PDB file of C-alpha atoms in Angstrom:
ATOM      1  CA  UNK A   2      14.645   8.616  -8.978  1.00 85.00           C
ATOM      2  CA  UNK A   3      10.853   8.756  -9.598  1.00 92.00           C
ATOM      3  CA  UNK A   4       8.997  10.822  -7.053  1.00 95.00           C
ATOM      4  CA  UNK A   5       5.572   9.548  -5.721  1.00 96.00           C
ATOM      5  CA  UNK A   6       3.224  11.993  -4.317  1.00 97.00           C
ATOM      6  CA  UNK A   7       0.015  11.067  -2.758  1.00 97.00           C
ATOM      7  CA  UNK A   8      -2.668  13.717  -1.744  1.00 94.00           C
ATOM      8  CA  UNK A   9      -4.574  14.099   0.472  1.00 95.00           C
ATOM      9  CA  UNK A  10      -2.110  13.099   3.246  1.00 95.00           C
ATOM     10  CA  UNK A  11      -5.213  12.357   5.787  1.00 96.00           C
ATOM     11  CA  UNK A  12      -8.985  12.285   4.461  1.00 96.00           C
ATOM     12  CA  UNK A  13     -11.780  11.928   7.139  1.00 95.00           C
ATOM     13  CA  UNK A  14     -14.647  10.238   5.798  1.00 95.00           C
ATOM     14  CA  UNK A  15     -17.705   8.392   7.291  1.00 94.00           C
ATOM     15  CA  UNK A  16     -19.127   4.738   6.408  1.00 94.00           C
ATOM     16  CA  UNK A  17     -21.033   4.503   3.038  1.00 95.00           C
ATOM     17  CA  UNK A  18     -18.928   7.630   1.931  1.00 95.00           C
ATOM     18  CA  UNK A  19     -17.609   7.548  -2.064  1.00 97.00           C
ATOM     19  CA  UNK A  20     -13.747   8.520  -1.374  1.00 97.00           C
ATOM     20  CA  UNK A  21     -11.333   9.128  -3.923  1.00 97.00           C
ATOM     21  CA  UNK A  22      -7.473   8.734  -3.117  1.00 98.00           C
ATOM     22  CA  UNK A  23      -4.470  10.622  -5.384  1.00 98.00           C
ATOM     23  CA  UNK A  24      -1.095   9.481  -6.255  1.00 98.00           C
ATOM     24  CA  UNK A  25       1.383  11.402  -8.667  1.00 98.00           C
ATOM     25  CA  UNK A  26       4.466  10.222 -10.269  1.00 97.00           C
ATOM     26  CA  UNK A  27       7.271  12.970 -11.056  1.00 96.00           C
ATOM     27  CA  UNK A  28       7.315  11.357 -14.467  1.00 94.00           C
ATOM     28  CA  UNK A  29       5.701   8.476 -16.545  1.00 94.00           C
ATOM     29  CA  UNK A  30       5.514   5.308 -14.990  1.00 94.00           C
ATOM     30  CA  UNK A  31       2.815   3.876 -17.693  1.00 93.00           C
ATOM     31  CA  UNK A  32       0.744   1.874 -15.889  1.00 94.00           C
ATOM     32  CA  UNK A  33       3.245   0.072 -13.576  1.00 96.00           C
ATOM     33  CA  UNK A  34       1.376   1.323 -10.383  1.00 97.00           C
ATOM     34  CA  UNK A  35       0.324  -0.689  -7.395  1.00 98.00           C
ATOM     35  CA  UNK A  36      -1.990   0.192  -4.084  1.00 98.00           C
ATOM     36  CA  UNK A  37      -1.533  -1.053  -0.677  1.00 98.00           C
ATOM     37  CA  UNK A  38      -3.573  -0.957   2.196  1.00 97.00           C
ATOM     38  CA  UNK A  39      -2.033  -0.973   5.766  1.00 95.00           C
ATOM     39  CA  UNK A  40      -3.628  -1.439   9.368  1.00 93.00           C
ATOM     40  CA  UNK A  41      -1.612  -1.753  12.326  1.00 88.00           C
ATOM     41  CA  UNK A  42      -0.003  -4.844  13.610  1.00 87.00           C
ATOM     42  CA  UNK A  43      -1.303  -6.722  10.167  1.00 91.00           C
ATOM     43  CA  UNK A  44       0.943  -7.729   7.537  1.00 93.00           C
ATOM     44  CA  UNK A  45       0.208  -5.092   4.542  1.00 95.00           C
ATOM     45  CA  UNK A  46      -1.991  -5.788   1.853  1.00 97.00           C
ATOM     46  CA  UNK A  47      -1.900  -5.480  -2.229  1.00 97.00           C
ATOM     47  CA  UNK A  48      -4.950  -3.815  -3.511  1.00 98.00           C
ATOM     48  CA  UNK A  49      -4.394  -2.990  -6.946  1.00 98.00           C
ATOM     49  CA  UNK A  50      -1.635  -3.841  -9.613  1.00 97.00           C
ATOM     50  CA  UNK A  51      -1.113  -2.357 -13.221  1.00 96.00           C
ATOM     51  CA  UNK A  52      -3.098   0.632 -12.161  1.00 97.00           C
ATOM     52  CA  UNK A  53      -6.322  -0.816 -12.230  1.00 97.00           C
ATOM     53  CA  UNK A  54      -6.332  -4.556 -11.426  1.00 97.00           C
ATOM     54  CA  UNK A  55      -7.903  -5.681  -8.499  1.00 97.00           C
ATOM     55  CA  UNK A  56      -6.025  -8.367  -6.118  1.00 96.00           C
ATOM     56  CA  UNK A  57      -7.250 -11.071  -4.635  1.00 94.00           C
ATOM     57  CA  UNK A  58      -9.541 -10.669  -1.781  1.00 93.00           C
ATOM     58  CA  UNK A  59     -10.542  -7.044  -1.964  1.00 96.00           C
ATOM     59  CA  UNK A  60     -14.295  -6.410  -3.121  1.00 96.00           C
ATOM     60  CA  UNK A  61     -15.454  -4.427  -6.512  1.00 95.00           C
ATOM     61  CA  UNK A  62     -16.113  -1.565  -4.130  1.00 97.00           C
ATOM     62  CA  UNK A  63     -12.131  -0.888  -4.824  1.00 98.00           C
ATOM     63  CA  UNK A  64     -11.062   0.097  -8.113  1.00 97.00           C
ATOM     64  CA  UNK A  65      -8.127   1.990  -9.490  1.00 97.00           C
ATOM     65  CA  UNK A  66      -7.718   4.108 -13.049  1.00 97.00           C
ATOM     66  CA  UNK A  67      -5.123   6.968 -14.263  1.00 97.00           C
ATOM     67  CA  UNK A  68      -1.933   6.228 -16.126  1.00 96.00           C
ATOM     68  CA  UNK A  69       1.151   7.769 -16.849  1.00 95.00           C
ATOM     69  CA  UNK A  70       1.319  10.617 -13.833  1.00 97.00           C
ATOM     70  CA  UNK A  71      -1.742  10.755 -12.353  1.00 97.00           C
ATOM     71  CA  UNK A  72      -3.671   7.515 -10.345  1.00 98.00           C
ATOM     72  CA  UNK A  73      -6.569   7.287  -8.436  1.00 98.00           C
ATOM     73  CA  UNK A  74      -7.882   4.620  -5.829  1.00 98.00           C
ATOM     74  CA  UNK A  75     -11.458   5.022  -5.314  1.00 98.00           C
ATOM     75  CA  UNK A  76     -13.992   3.070  -2.883  1.00 97.00           C
ATOM     76  CA  UNK A  77     -17.152   3.594  -3.664  1.00 96.00           C
ATOM     77  CA  UNK A  78     -18.900   2.711  -0.735  1.00 95.00           C
ATOM     78  CA  UNK A  79     -16.407   2.987   2.618  1.00 96.00           C
ATOM     79  CA  UNK A  80     -16.600   0.234   5.119  1.00 96.00           C
ATOM     80  CA  UNK A  81     -15.678   0.156   8.513  1.00 94.00           C
ATOM     81  CA  UNK A  82     -12.406  -2.500   7.735  1.00 95.00           C
ATOM     82  CA  UNK A  83     -11.330   0.163   4.787  1.00 96.00           C
ATOM     83  CA  UNK A  84     -10.407   2.805   7.513  1.00 94.00           C
ATOM     84  CA  UNK A  85      -6.335   2.144   7.067  1.00 95.00           C
ATOM     85  CA  UNK A  86      -3.610   4.101   5.279  1.00 96.00           C
ATOM     86  CA  UNK A  87      -3.155   3.151   1.646  1.00 97.00           C
ATOM     87  CA  UNK A  88       0.379   3.736  -0.011  1.00 98.00           C
ATOM     88  CA  UNK A  89       0.890   3.759  -4.141  1.00 98.00           C
ATOM     89  CA  UNK A  90       4.199   2.487  -5.706  1.00 97.00           C
ATOM     90  CA  UNK A  91       5.594   2.408  -9.006  1.00 96.00           C
ATOM     91  CA  UNK A  92       7.873  -0.364 -10.252  1.00 93.00           C
ATOM     92  CA  UNK A  93      10.113  -1.220 -13.164  1.00 87.00           C
ATOM     93  CA  UNK A  94      12.880  -2.904 -13.928  1.00 80.00           C
ATOM     94  CA  UNK A  95      15.710  -0.812 -12.040  1.00 78.00           C
ATOM     95  CA  UNK A  96      13.610   0.916  -8.987  1.00 87.00           C
ATOM     96  CA  UNK A  97      10.785   1.071  -6.782  1.00 93.00           C
ATOM     97  CA  UNK A  98       9.085   3.984  -4.608  1.00 94.00           C
ATOM     98  CA  UNK A  99       6.326   4.320  -2.564  1.00 96.00           C
ATOM     99  CA  UNK A 100       4.402   7.640  -1.799  1.00 96.00           C
ATOM    100  CA  UNK A 101       3.754   9.276   1.254  1.00 95.00           C
ATOM    101  CA  UNK A 102       0.531   7.575   2.277  1.00 96.00           C
ATOM    102  CA  UNK A 103      -3.114   8.932   2.449  1.00 97.00           C
ATOM    103  CA  UNK A 104      -4.834   7.913   5.935  1.00 96.00           C
ATOM    104  CA  UNK A 105      -8.395   7.335   5.412  1.00 96.00           C
ATOM    105  CA  UNK A 106      -9.873   7.763   9.231  1.00 94.00           C
ATOM    106  CA  UNK A 107     -13.369   8.187  10.192  1.00 84.00           C
TER     107      UNK A 107
ATOM    108  CA  UNK B  28      -1.086 -20.084   0.357  1.00 87.00           C
ATOM    109  CA  UNK B  29       2.355 -18.716   0.721  1.00 93.00           C
ATOM    110  CA  UNK B  30       3.271 -17.565   4.169  1.00 95.00           C
ATOM    111  CA  UNK B  31       6.548 -15.318   5.307  1.00 96.00           C
ATOM    112  CA  UNK B  32       7.651 -14.542   8.376  1.00 97.00           C
ATOM    113  CA  UNK B  33      10.586 -12.313   9.442  1.00 97.00           C
ATOM    114  CA  UNK B  34      12.848 -13.165  12.322  1.00 98.00           C
ATOM    115  CA  UNK B  35      16.330 -11.624  13.867  1.00 96.00           C
ATOM    116  CA  UNK B  36      17.422  -9.421  16.514  1.00 96.00           C
ATOM    117  CA  UNK B  37      15.131  -6.390  17.522  1.00 95.00           C
ATOM    118  CA  UNK B  38      17.873  -4.431  18.567  1.00 97.00           C
ATOM    119  CA  UNK B  39      21.146  -3.913  17.116  1.00 97.00           C
ATOM    120  CA  UNK B  40      24.215  -2.157  18.053  1.00 96.00           C
ATOM    121  CA  UNK B  41      25.318   0.274  15.675  1.00 95.00           C
ATOM    122  CA  UNK B  42      28.890  -1.340  15.588  1.00 86.00           C
ATOM    123  CA  UNK B  43      26.958  -4.656  14.190  1.00 94.00           C
ATOM    124  CA  UNK B  44      25.466  -5.590  11.127  1.00 96.00           C
ATOM    125  CA  UNK B  45      21.345  -5.875  10.969  1.00 97.00           C
ATOM    126  CA  UNK B  46      20.804  -9.038   9.713  1.00 98.00           C
ATOM    127  CA  UNK B  47      17.181 -10.552   8.979  1.00 98.00           C
ATOM    128  CA  UNK B  48      15.995 -14.086   7.924  1.00 98.00           C
ATOM    129  CA  UNK B  49      12.469 -14.335   5.908  1.00 97.00           C
ATOM    130  CA  UNK B  50      11.333 -17.785   6.246  1.00 97.00           C
ATOM    131  CA  UNK B  51       8.840 -18.793   3.241  1.00 96.00           C
ATOM    132  CA  UNK B  52       6.315 -21.438   3.261  1.00 95.00           C
ATOM    133  CA  UNK B  53       3.623 -22.582   0.654  1.00 91.00           C
ATOM    134  CA  UNK B  54       5.910 -21.880  -2.257  1.00 86.00           C
ATOM    135  CA  UNK B  55       9.343 -21.768  -3.811  1.00 84.00           C
ATOM    136  CA  UNK B  56      11.728 -19.377  -3.330  1.00 88.00           C
ATOM    137  CA  UNK B  57      12.586 -20.278  -7.056  1.00 87.00           C
ATOM    138  CA  UNK B  58       9.631 -19.460  -8.569  1.00 88.00           C
ATOM    139  CA  UNK B  59       9.979 -15.846  -7.765  1.00 91.00           C
ATOM    140  CA  UNK B  60      11.635 -12.720  -6.753  1.00 93.00           C
ATOM    141  CA  UNK B  61      11.287 -11.832  -3.243  1.00 95.00           C
ATOM    142  CA  UNK B  62      11.816  -8.539  -1.258  1.00 95.00           C
ATOM    143  CA  UNK B  63      12.432  -6.380   1.915  1.00 98.00           C
ATOM    144  CA  UNK B  64      10.142  -3.321   2.536  1.00 97.00           C
ATOM    145  CA  UNK B  65      10.819  -1.146   5.665  1.00 97.00           C
ATOM    146  CA  UNK B  66       8.314   1.126   7.580  1.00 95.00           C
ATOM    147  CA  UNK B  67       9.318   3.836   9.905  1.00 90.00           C
ATOM    148  CA  UNK B  68       6.924   6.451  11.704  1.00 78.00           C
ATOM    149  CA  UNK B  69       8.520   9.399   9.832  1.00 74.00           C
ATOM    150  CA  UNK B  70       9.343   8.057   6.333  1.00 76.00           C
ATOM    151  CA  UNK B  71       6.584   5.731   5.642  1.00 89.00           C
ATOM    152  CA  UNK B  72       7.291   3.014   3.362  1.00 94.00           C
ATOM    153  CA  UNK B  73      10.928   2.548   1.830  1.00 95.00           C
ATOM    154  CA  UNK B  74      11.905   0.092  -0.418  1.00 95.00           C
ATOM    155  CA  UNK B  75      15.368  -1.777   0.059  1.00 96.00           C
ATOM    156  CA  UNK B  76      15.686  -3.884  -2.726  1.00 95.00           C
ATOM    157  CA  UNK B  77      14.570  -7.453  -3.767  1.00 93.00           C
ATOM    158  CA  UNK B  78      16.324 -10.584  -5.061  1.00 93.00           C
ATOM    159  CA  UNK B  79      15.572 -12.102  -8.346  1.00 90.00           C
ATOM    160  CA  UNK B  80      15.074 -15.955  -8.413  1.00 84.00           C
ATOM    161  CA  UNK B  81      18.087 -16.415 -10.273  1.00 82.00           C
ATOM    162  CA  UNK B  82      19.756 -14.964  -7.545  1.00 80.00           C
ATOM    163  CA  UNK B  83      21.377 -11.716  -8.273  1.00 89.00           C
ATOM    164  CA  UNK B  84      19.791  -8.403  -6.296  1.00 92.00           C
ATOM    165  CA  UNK B  85      18.255  -5.024  -7.107  1.00 92.00           C
ATOM    166  CA  UNK B  86      18.994  -2.262  -4.467  1.00 94.00           C
ATOM    167  CA  UNK B  87      17.376   1.111  -3.590  1.00 94.00           C
ATOM    168  CA  UNK B  88      20.494   3.537  -4.455  1.00 93.00           C
ATOM    169  CA  UNK B  89      20.060   5.020  -0.929  1.00 93.00           C
ATOM    170  CA  UNK B  90      21.470   1.823   0.708  1.00 94.00           C
ATOM    171  CA  UNK B  91      22.976   0.232  -1.959  1.00 90.00           C
ATOM    172  CA  UNK B  92      26.427   0.424  -0.593  1.00 94.00           C
ATOM    173  CA  UNK B  93      25.345  -0.933   3.024  1.00 96.00           C
ATOM    174  CA  UNK B  94      22.646  -3.939   1.895  1.00 97.00           C
ATOM    175  CA  UNK B  95      22.721  -7.386   0.728  1.00 97.00           C
ATOM    176  CA  UNK B  96      19.700  -9.622  -0.044  1.00 96.00           C
ATOM    177  CA  UNK B  97      20.659 -12.983  -0.771  1.00 94.00           C
ATOM    178  CA  UNK B  98      18.917 -16.952  -0.953  1.00 92.00           C
ATOM    179  CA  UNK B  99      20.236 -19.047   2.216  1.00 92.00           C
ATOM    180  CA  UNK B 100      17.979 -21.980   0.863  1.00 90.00           C
ATOM    181  CA  UNK B 101      15.376 -23.493  -0.550  1.00 89.00           C
ATOM    182  CA  UNK B 102      12.864 -21.804   2.230  1.00 93.00           C
ATOM    183  CA  UNK B 103      14.659 -18.660   3.453  1.00 94.00           C
ATOM    184  CA  UNK B 104      16.379 -15.725   2.139  1.00 95.00           C
ATOM    185  CA  UNK B 105      18.388 -12.832   4.111  1.00 96.00           C
ATOM    186  CA  UNK B 106      18.681  -9.170   4.320  1.00 98.00           C
ATOM    187  CA  UNK B 107      22.137  -7.542   6.158  1.00 98.00           C
ATOM    188  CA  UNK B 108      22.648  -3.928   6.310  1.00 97.00           C
ATOM    189  CA  UNK B 109      26.066  -2.452   7.363  1.00 96.00           C
ATOM    190  CA  UNK B 110      26.835   0.321   9.501  1.00 95.00           C
ATOM    191  CA  UNK B 111      23.478   0.728  10.801  1.00 96.00           C
ATOM    192  CA  UNK B 112      22.178   3.941  12.701  1.00 95.00           C
ATOM    193  CA  UNK B 113      19.485   5.235  14.150  1.00 94.00           C
ATOM    194  CA  UNK B 114      17.755   6.160  10.924  1.00 93.00           C
ATOM    195  CA  UNK B 115      17.883   2.493  10.220  1.00 96.00           C
ATOM    196  CA  UNK B 116      15.235   1.985  12.962  1.00 96.00           C
ATOM    197  CA  UNK B 117      12.001   0.367  11.403  1.00 96.00           C
ATOM    198  CA  UNK B 118       9.616  -2.350  10.942  1.00 96.00           C
ATOM    199  CA  UNK B 119      10.875  -4.527   8.123  1.00 98.00           C
ATOM    200  CA  UNK B 120       8.801  -6.507   5.891  1.00 97.00           C
ATOM    201  CA  UNK B 121       9.854  -9.234   3.676  1.00 98.00           C
ATOM    202  CA  UNK B 122       7.473  -9.868   0.677  1.00 97.00           C
ATOM    203  CA  UNK B 123       6.702 -11.642  -2.695  1.00 96.00           C
ATOM    204  CA  UNK B 124       7.443 -10.166  -5.818  1.00 93.00           C
ATOM    205  CA  UNK B 125       5.647 -10.301  -9.169  1.00 90.00           C
ATOM    206  CA  UNK B 126       6.270  -8.130 -11.667  1.00 88.00           C
ATOM    207  CA  UNK B 127       7.213  -5.496  -9.596  1.00 90.00           C
ATOM    208  CA  UNK B 128       4.531  -5.244  -7.450  1.00 94.00           C
ATOM    209  CA  UNK B 129       4.487  -6.700  -3.619  1.00 96.00           C
ATOM    210  CA  UNK B 130       1.545  -9.246  -3.817  1.00 95.00           C
ATOM    211  CA  UNK B 131       2.448 -11.379  -0.197  1.00 96.00           C
ATOM    212  CA  UNK B 132       3.525  -9.814   2.692  1.00 97.00           C
ATOM    213  CA  UNK B 133       5.150 -10.735   6.115  1.00 96.00           C
ATOM    214  CA  UNK B 134       3.796  -9.004   9.358  1.00 95.00           C
ATOM    215  CA  UNK B 135       6.941  -7.407  10.097  1.00 96.00           C
ATOM    216  CA  UNK B 136      10.031  -7.397  12.757  1.00 97.00           C
ATOM    217  CA  UNK B 137      10.690  -4.019  14.606  1.00 96.00           C
ATOM    218  CA  UNK B 138      14.282  -3.562  14.822  1.00 97.00           C
ATOM    219  CA  UNK B 139      15.802  -0.877  16.695  1.00 96.00           C
ATOM    220  CA  UNK B 140      19.560   0.500  16.549  1.00 96.00           C
ATOM    221  CA  UNK B 141      20.466   1.623  19.335  1.00 94.00           C
ATOM    222  CA  UNK B 142      24.105   1.791  21.599  1.00 92.00           C
TER     223      UNK B 142
END
């Protein structure tokens, strides 16, 4: 099983700041990596897939990078609607696993 | 635009089977793969499994012996989890699968396992 580790667990930031979330895989996952945004009471939303492709509906302040075992999600200028919990997820033909999440809070 | 809605009992006894249905509108189940994910306070997101549009399925090894995901109709698919325990208490989401990522999700349904 591939283990996904996210850091930090909690990130405190202010609107307008640039933030970077990290995700590490226990073995190479190539670029088969997605990021999700979760807010209470709402359906989770896909933010990034294939490590760096932005999903429909997300502005270009969101960007993803990395391959192999190290990945990052960057929000260039935090907006109030961006405060949420973010999860990374690897996928391949046989299995899927999620990281433990990073909570972005004020 | 695709819409997914989970339904089923919110309280399940440990002696019963946890059974949930996902109703899909705005798309055909036959065109994509479909999956289930659950979310609990202590464990974050956990992949349960997914169903290929062909009807076969792939499951999380930790749940494989207890879970079945299957197509019920052209607009519905279901999750069945046998011998549930308190550890299975969670919010259960159904989702559409593209190449492995989940690109559309239902809002989720809270399921509590308790006698």
